[in-house]
Every structure is written in structure tokens, then in C-alpha cells.
Amino acid sequence: MISLNRSSFLNNPSISGSNIPSSSTQRRPAASLKVVASGSNNRSGDRNGSVLIESKLMESPVVEVEPKCSVGGGVQDVYGEDSATEDQNVTPWSLSVASGYTLLRDPHHNKGLAFNDKERDAHYLRGLLPPVVVSQELQVKKMMHNIRQYQVPLQRYMAMMDLQERNQRLFYKMLIDHVEELLPVVYTPTVGEACQQYGSIFMRPQGLYISLKEKGKILEVLRNWPEKNIQVIVVTDGERILGLGDLGCQGMGIPVGKLSLYTALGGVRPSACLPVTIDVGTNNEELLNDEFYIGLKQKRATGQEYTELIQEFMTAVKRNYGEKILIQFEDFANHNAFDLLARYGTTHLVFNDDIQGTASVVLAGLIAALKSVGGSLSDHTFLFLGAGEAGTGIAELIALEISKKTNASVEETRKKIWLVDSKGLIVNSRKESLQHFKKPWAHEHEPITGLVDAINEIKPTVLIGTSGKGGQFTKEVVESMAAINEQPIILALSNPTSQSECTAEQAYTWSQGRAIFASGSPFGPVEYEGKVFTPGQANNAYIFPGFGLGLIMSGTIRVHDDMLLAASEALAAQVTEENYDKGLIYPPFSNIRKISAHIAANVAAKAYELGLATRLPQPKDLVKHAESCMYSPTYRGYR
Ligand SMILES: O=C([O-])CC(=O)C(=O)O
Ligand SMILES: [Mg+2]
């Protein structure tokens, strides 16, 4: 296999010598090619008559061409074309050749036993594999069989990560074909445990680490990443990983997991995804005392030192990847998350999954729940336990949706939404001492400290847990909700499962099977008095992959709240009668690619309507367009 890639060998003059063609599509037979490269990023060798140069570009367009999008050219166009910046225009073309043993070690091109006889001959693989040739489907079946042998979830996680590093297409095929079974493995809850253990299970780098040591050099660091046409970055500083607190540099598991869902669930090419962890230290004493900890062993930098590092990162990202790079903030602590979103929301294409993604998915669930419960959103009263990113983000989006539907001001629509934090109900008399993001939720009321008292006083129809603390929805809490509502809507959103405010079984049992329940992390079906209840998963994984695809495929340059509403409506519209009959307010994840295409289409339509989309003209059928742009993990044939 030979491929010619545009890559960044700026620091490597020897590779841009006369043997390197200057156009992108040239191809030569492996055996006739001789290129000598030197430099730290390249190795050269001469095996079986073929020459190997490991270029910095991991996925090569020659063999990785995706099906053409129905509108707007091929995927390279749709996804890649405009992301080159003036800096990239000076990067030379480089050549990469992989064959034989090295091809089997290249996760982007390896197919293992699925290489057919012709490919084995053409690419020097004879004898390197046992004689059998199998289909990708059989490989999936075998891997699923193997993974199911592991009883410990973390072992399953490690087996999946191992596969991702061995055979990327097989990894994504498995994840797509068995999404409901594997989501809890590569994502919440297991990813939380993986982050806690990241220091000891860390094998190969899966993303970019930008620590205080890299200050002043972030642009160079970005250029060390082997891929050039990045379209989405998920970045964390590890300070609030799920509901598990400060995990410092070990938070890397989160961007890696989220981006694997961008590909599996949203169809964004793996090579367009960049996981980043910003390491400014950790305040987690246990990690600081752990000899295997992989991050900076210091307390978190704050104030100017923190702000400057983030600023350098944001500037470098835009400079390197252009205006349309999507940056998803993930699992930052409250005290930074809101500020970062406000600061960069006007200059960059940024999206905070914990504030906005969670809000959009919960709003979708509520819109869907109205079908069973009746009334419109404005008829309901909402009580939140937890007033951080998720709580205030959801509250604000509900207020916005009601305001759009009723023409009342957002200030007015906020009045039926109440939040309880660790100090009790958020009321006017507390206003002075509240953090800025809580202030809009301070309503006129006597102070109340307990959740049960707040329920009895406010009489909510919807109870939403975003506290990050497990077990907060006690029997008394659920019973209080059931006493005042025929069908109480109870959402226990904190992640992972250990932090869920209550379990599905508790919600159904304590409400005598009347609750409409969904949780952030998955719970299995529950039987109560002969009836089986299947809880839904109100997780932002429903939204961010399709949302991101919508932004990317339309070349959108800024996120607007109306796009979040558009995403919620698209998701709610995917809940079928059959789902409602089972008490579900979310469609099953097994249909997620179709769901993501609808979300992407609605988001893109809104972006075009708002004049924020730059990829013109607007495709006629946005759903079809979204589908045609999605990455497929099916193996490519190699000539
Ligand atoms: O990752 C998840 O499952 C949802 C999420 O963003 C969080 O809990 O921080
Ligand atoms: Mg998160």
C-alpha cells in the first residue's frame, strides 16, 4: 500500500527532497519505490523490496476514501477542504508506504485475517497471517465473543482500547453494530473507572497532552499530532471528571471516549478527531502521592497562569485548524466552565457538553414525556437537585424553549424552575453570596434546606438530579414526588452509575411503578409487580455526535442556543409510539446513527437559517446529506 499524504514535515527537510512528489494523487508500486527519510518522526526501512516511511499522517486518503457525499463533493471536501490554514499551505507533501509486517501493525489500515489472498500477495503479507481469510462480520462476532468472556468491566474497556490500537475499523464496526452493549464499556460508567486507573492502564498515547511545561509551545505541540485535517477537539482539564471529581491528567479517558462516539454515533472520521487534556496540576492528594500518576505533580494552577495557558491553546487551535474547528469543552469544573463558554463563544466554534449537550438531551426527554403526561412545558414545575453546569444549563434551555413557545420573557419563564444546591433552595435572600451562574434562579421564597421540604412546598411535576452525588433521591424523596403527581417525571442524571441520585429500581418501586424515569448512566430493565419497565438513558451521547456533525457538515462558525433547541426537537421526534408504550422518553441507542443524522440535519438547517453556515449552497435534503457524509467502518479493498 502506498499513499501520498499532505503532512507536516516542516522540521524535516530531508523528506521533502527530490523523491517526494509535489502533488497529491500520484501512486507507484511499492517495490519500485525508494525513498530515504531521516529525522525523529520517520523511520525508513527496506523490507521485501518495499520501502517504509512512517509519516506523521496516520490515515491516508488514497486508501481511505469514503463514499462521496451526495452534495458538496467527497468527504475530503466536506470535511477537509477548508480546514487548511495559511500555515498549512506551506507544508510539503510527504509519502508514506506501509506493507508487510508494518501494515499489520498499522491500526488505520490493518485488517488482520480479513486481508484476502490478492492483498496478501500484493502487500507482502504472505506467511505473516494464518491461511484462513475471514469476513469483517466474523471478526466482529469473534471479538464480541472474546469480550463477553471478561466479567470485569475494566477488562472489557482495555480489550476495546487494545482493539482500537490494533484495528481501528474493526473497533468502530463493533461499536456501531453492538452500540447498546458496548456504550457502557467505552463510555459511562466504565470510562470513569478507566480514568481513575488511567496511570496504571496507560499504554499508548491516545490524545494530546498539553501541560504547563508546554506553555509558549502549544502551536508546535499541535503540529506534533500526526493528523492535519482536524475538525473536532474534545478538551478537558480533568478537574470534574463525570461525578468523580478532580482526576487531573487521567481525565484523558473522557476526550478519548467522547471522540470515539463522535465517530461511531455521529459518523465523524476518526482522523478528524483530536482528544486533548490540559494539565495544570491536580488538587487530588491521592493522585499527587501516587507514584504511577501520569500528570504534573503539583497543585492546580489558577488565575492568570491558568487563563494564559487556555488562551494560548485556543489561539493556537484556531491558527492551526482554522475558524471552523469545533472545540467541545468537557468536564471542566463549574468555576471555569461557564467563563470559558462565555469568553470563547463569540470568537470560536465552542460547545460545552456538560452545560449545553446535557441541556439539549434533557429537554428532548421532557418534550417526549409530555406525550404521556400531557400539557405543555409551561404547565409544568421543575425542581433541580444540583445547580452546577448540568442543572443551570438544563434550566436555562427549558426557560428558553418555554419563552419561544409562549412569547413570555425568559425572566418570566424561569419562575417555574427551582434549584436546590448544597445549601438548600436557591432563593432571593441568598442572592448576594451566590455564584454568578446561580443568580438567575434565585426566586422569592422563604429559605428551605431539605429536598423533601422543597418538594412539598414547590410541588414540582419534574424532579431532576444533577448533584454529582449518588443516593440523594431517597425513598422519602421519590414518595413525595409520587404523592403529588400521577406520573412524576424523575431524572437521575449524575454519572457514573455510582453517582446516580437513585437507581431505576428505586424510582419504579418507590413510586409504585408510576414514575417516568431516565438516568445519565445506563440501568437494565426492572420488573415491578409483574410489569417490566425499561429505563431510558438521558445521556448527552444522544446529542453531541449529531450536533457536531451538523456543525461540521454546514461549516458553521458559531454555536447558537437555537441550534440546541433544534437538536432537542429532532431527538424528541425520533421517539416512536412503540417506545412510548414501554414508558421510554428516548429512542433506543441502536438507532443512533439515524437519530444523529436527523439531529445533524436540524442543527445545520438552523445554522443556515441564522446565516452561520458557510458551506454553500445549502444541500436540499440535509438528512440524506448527513447520512452520506458519515464515516463507514467497512474495510476498504487495497489494490
Ligand atoms: O459522560 C457522560 O456520561 C455525560 C457527561 O458528560 C458527564 O457526566 O460529565
Ligand atoms: Mg461530561
JSON list of N, CA, C and O in Angstrom, two decimals, residues 13-22 28 34-35:
[
{"chain": "A", "resi": 13, "resn": "PRO", "atom": "N", "xyz": [13.68, 18.53, 6.60]},
{"chain": "A", "resi": 13, "resn": "PRO", "atom": "CA", "xyz": [13.95, 18.87, 5.22]},
{"chain": "A", "resi": 13, "resn": "PRO", "atom": "C", "xyz": [14.31, 17.67, 4.37]},
{"chain": "A", "resi": 13, "resn": "PRO", "atom": "O", "xyz": [14.01, 17.65, 3.18]},
{"chain": "A", "resi": 14, "resn": "SER", "atom": "N", "xyz": [14.90, 16.62, 4.99]},
{"chain": "A", "resi": 14, "resn": "SER", "atom": "CA", "xyz": [15.34, 15.51, 4.16]},
{"chain": "A", "resi": 14, "resn": "SER", "atom": "C", "xyz": [14.20, 14.80, 3.46]},
{"chain": "A", "resi": 14, "resn": "SER", "atom": "O", "xyz": [14.37, 14.19, 2.42]},
{"chain": "A", "resi": 15, "resn": "ILE", "atom": "N", "xyz": [13.01, 14.92, 4.03]},
{"chain": "A", "resi": 15, "resn": "ILE", "atom": "CA", "xyz": [11.90, 14.19, 3.42]},
{"chain": "A", "resi": 15, "resn": "ILE", "atom": "C", "xyz": [11.26, 14.96, 2.27]},
{"chain": "A", "resi": 15, "resn": "ILE", "atom": "O", "xyz": [10.52, 14.42, 1.49]},
{"chain": "A", "resi": 16, "resn": "SER", "atom": "N", "xyz": [11.57, 16.23, 2.18]},
{"chain": "A", "resi": 16, "resn": "SER", "atom": "CA", "xyz": [10.96, 16.98, 1.08]},
{"chain": "A", "resi": 16, "resn": "SER", "atom": "C", "xyz": [11.94, 17.11, -0.08]},
{"chain": "A", "resi": 16, "resn": "SER", "atom": "O", "xyz": [11.95, 18.07, -0.81]},
{"chain": "A", "resi": 17, "resn": "GLY", "atom": "N", "xyz": [12.79, 16.11, -0.23]},
{"chain": "A", "resi": 17, "resn": "GLY", "atom": "CA", "xyz": [13.77, 16.11, -1.32]},
{"chain": "A", "resi": 17, "resn": "GLY", "atom": "C", "xyz": [13.15, 15.73, -2.65]},
{"chain": "A", "resi": 17, "resn": "GLY", "atom": "O", "xyz": [11.94, 15.63, -2.79]},
{"chain": "A", "resi": 18, "resn": "SER", "atom": "N", "xyz": [13.99, 15.45, -3.63]},
{"chain": "A", "resi": 18, "resn": "SER", "atom": "CA", "xyz": [13.51, 15.30, -5.00]},
{"chain": "A", "resi": 18, "resn": "SER", "atom": "C", "xyz": [12.62, 14.07, -5.20]},
{"chain": "A", "resi": 18, "resn": "SER", "atom": "O", "xyz": [11.86, 14.01, -6.14]},
{"chain": "A", "resi": 19, "resn": "ASN", "atom": "N", "xyz": [12.73, 13.10, -4.30]},
{"chain": "A", "resi": 19, "resn": "ASN", "atom": "CA", "xyz": [11.89, 11.91, -4.46]},
{"chain": "A", "resi": 19, "resn": "ASN", "atom": "C", "xyz": [10.45, 12.13, -4.04]},
{"chain": "A", "resi": 19, "resn": "ASN", "atom": "O", "xyz": [9.61, 11.27, -4.24]},
{"chain": "A", "resi": 20, "resn": "ILE", "atom": "N", "xyz": [10.19, 13.24, -3.41]},
{"chain": "A", "resi": 20, "resn": "ILE", "atom": "CA", "xyz": [8.84, 13.45, -2.91]},
{"chain": "A", "resi": 20, "resn": "ILE", "atom": "C", "xyz": [8.02, 14.21, -3.93]},
{"chain": "A", "resi": 20, "resn": "ILE", "atom": "O", "xyz": [8.31, 15.34, -4.26]},
{"chain": "A", "resi": 21, "resn": "PRO", "atom": "N", "xyz": [7.00, 13.57, -4.44]},
{"chain": "A", "resi": 21, "resn": "PRO", "atom": "CA", "xyz": [6.17, 14.25, -5.43]},
{"chain": "A", "resi": 21, "resn": "PRO", "atom": "C", "xyz": [5.45, 15.44, -4.81]},
{"chain": "A", "resi": 21, "resn": "PRO", "atom": "O", "xyz": [5.20, 15.45, -3.62]},
{"chain": "A", "resi": 22, "resn": "SER", "atom": "N", "xyz": [5.15, 16.39, -5.62]},
{"chain": "A", "resi": 22, "resn": "SER", "atom": "CA", "xyz": [4.50, 17.57, -5.07]},
{"chain": "A", "resi": 22, "resn": "SER", "atom": "C", "xyz": [3.01, 17.62, -5.35]},
{"chain": "A", "resi": 22, "resn": "SER", "atom": "O", "xyz": [2.37, 18.62, -5.17]},
{"chain": "A", "resi": 28, "resn": "ARG", "atom": "N", "xyz": [2.69, 4.85, -6.98]},
{"chain": "A", "resi": 28, "resn": "ARG", "atom": "CA", "xyz": [3.67, 3.98, -7.63]},
{"chain": "A", "resi": 28, "resn": "ARG", "atom": "C", "xyz": [3.64, 2.63, -6.95]},
{"chain": "A", "resi": 28, "resn": "ARG", "atom": "O", "xyz": [3.30, 2.53, -5.78]},
{"chain": "A", "resi": 34, "resn": "LYS", "atom": "N", "xyz": [11.90, 3.94, -3.81]},
{"chain": "A", "resi": 34, "resn": "LYS", "atom": "CA", "xyz": [12.99, 4.00, -2.84]},
{"chain": "A", "resi": 34, "resn": "LYS", "atom": "C", "xyz": [13.08, 5.44, -2.34]},
{"chain": "A", "resi": 34, "resn": "LYS", "atom": "O", "xyz": [13.43, 6.35, -3.07]},
{"chain": "A", "resi": 35, "resn": "VAL", "atom": "N", "xyz": [12.75, 5.61, -1.14]},
{"chain": "A", "resi": 35, "resn": "VAL", "atom": "CA", "xyz": [12.83, 6.95, -0.55]},
{"chain": "A", "resi": 35, "resn": "VAL", "atom": "C", "xyz": [13.56, 6.83, 0.76]},
{"chain": "A", "resi": 35, "resn": "VAL", "atom": "O", "xyz": [13.30, 5.93, 1.55]}
]
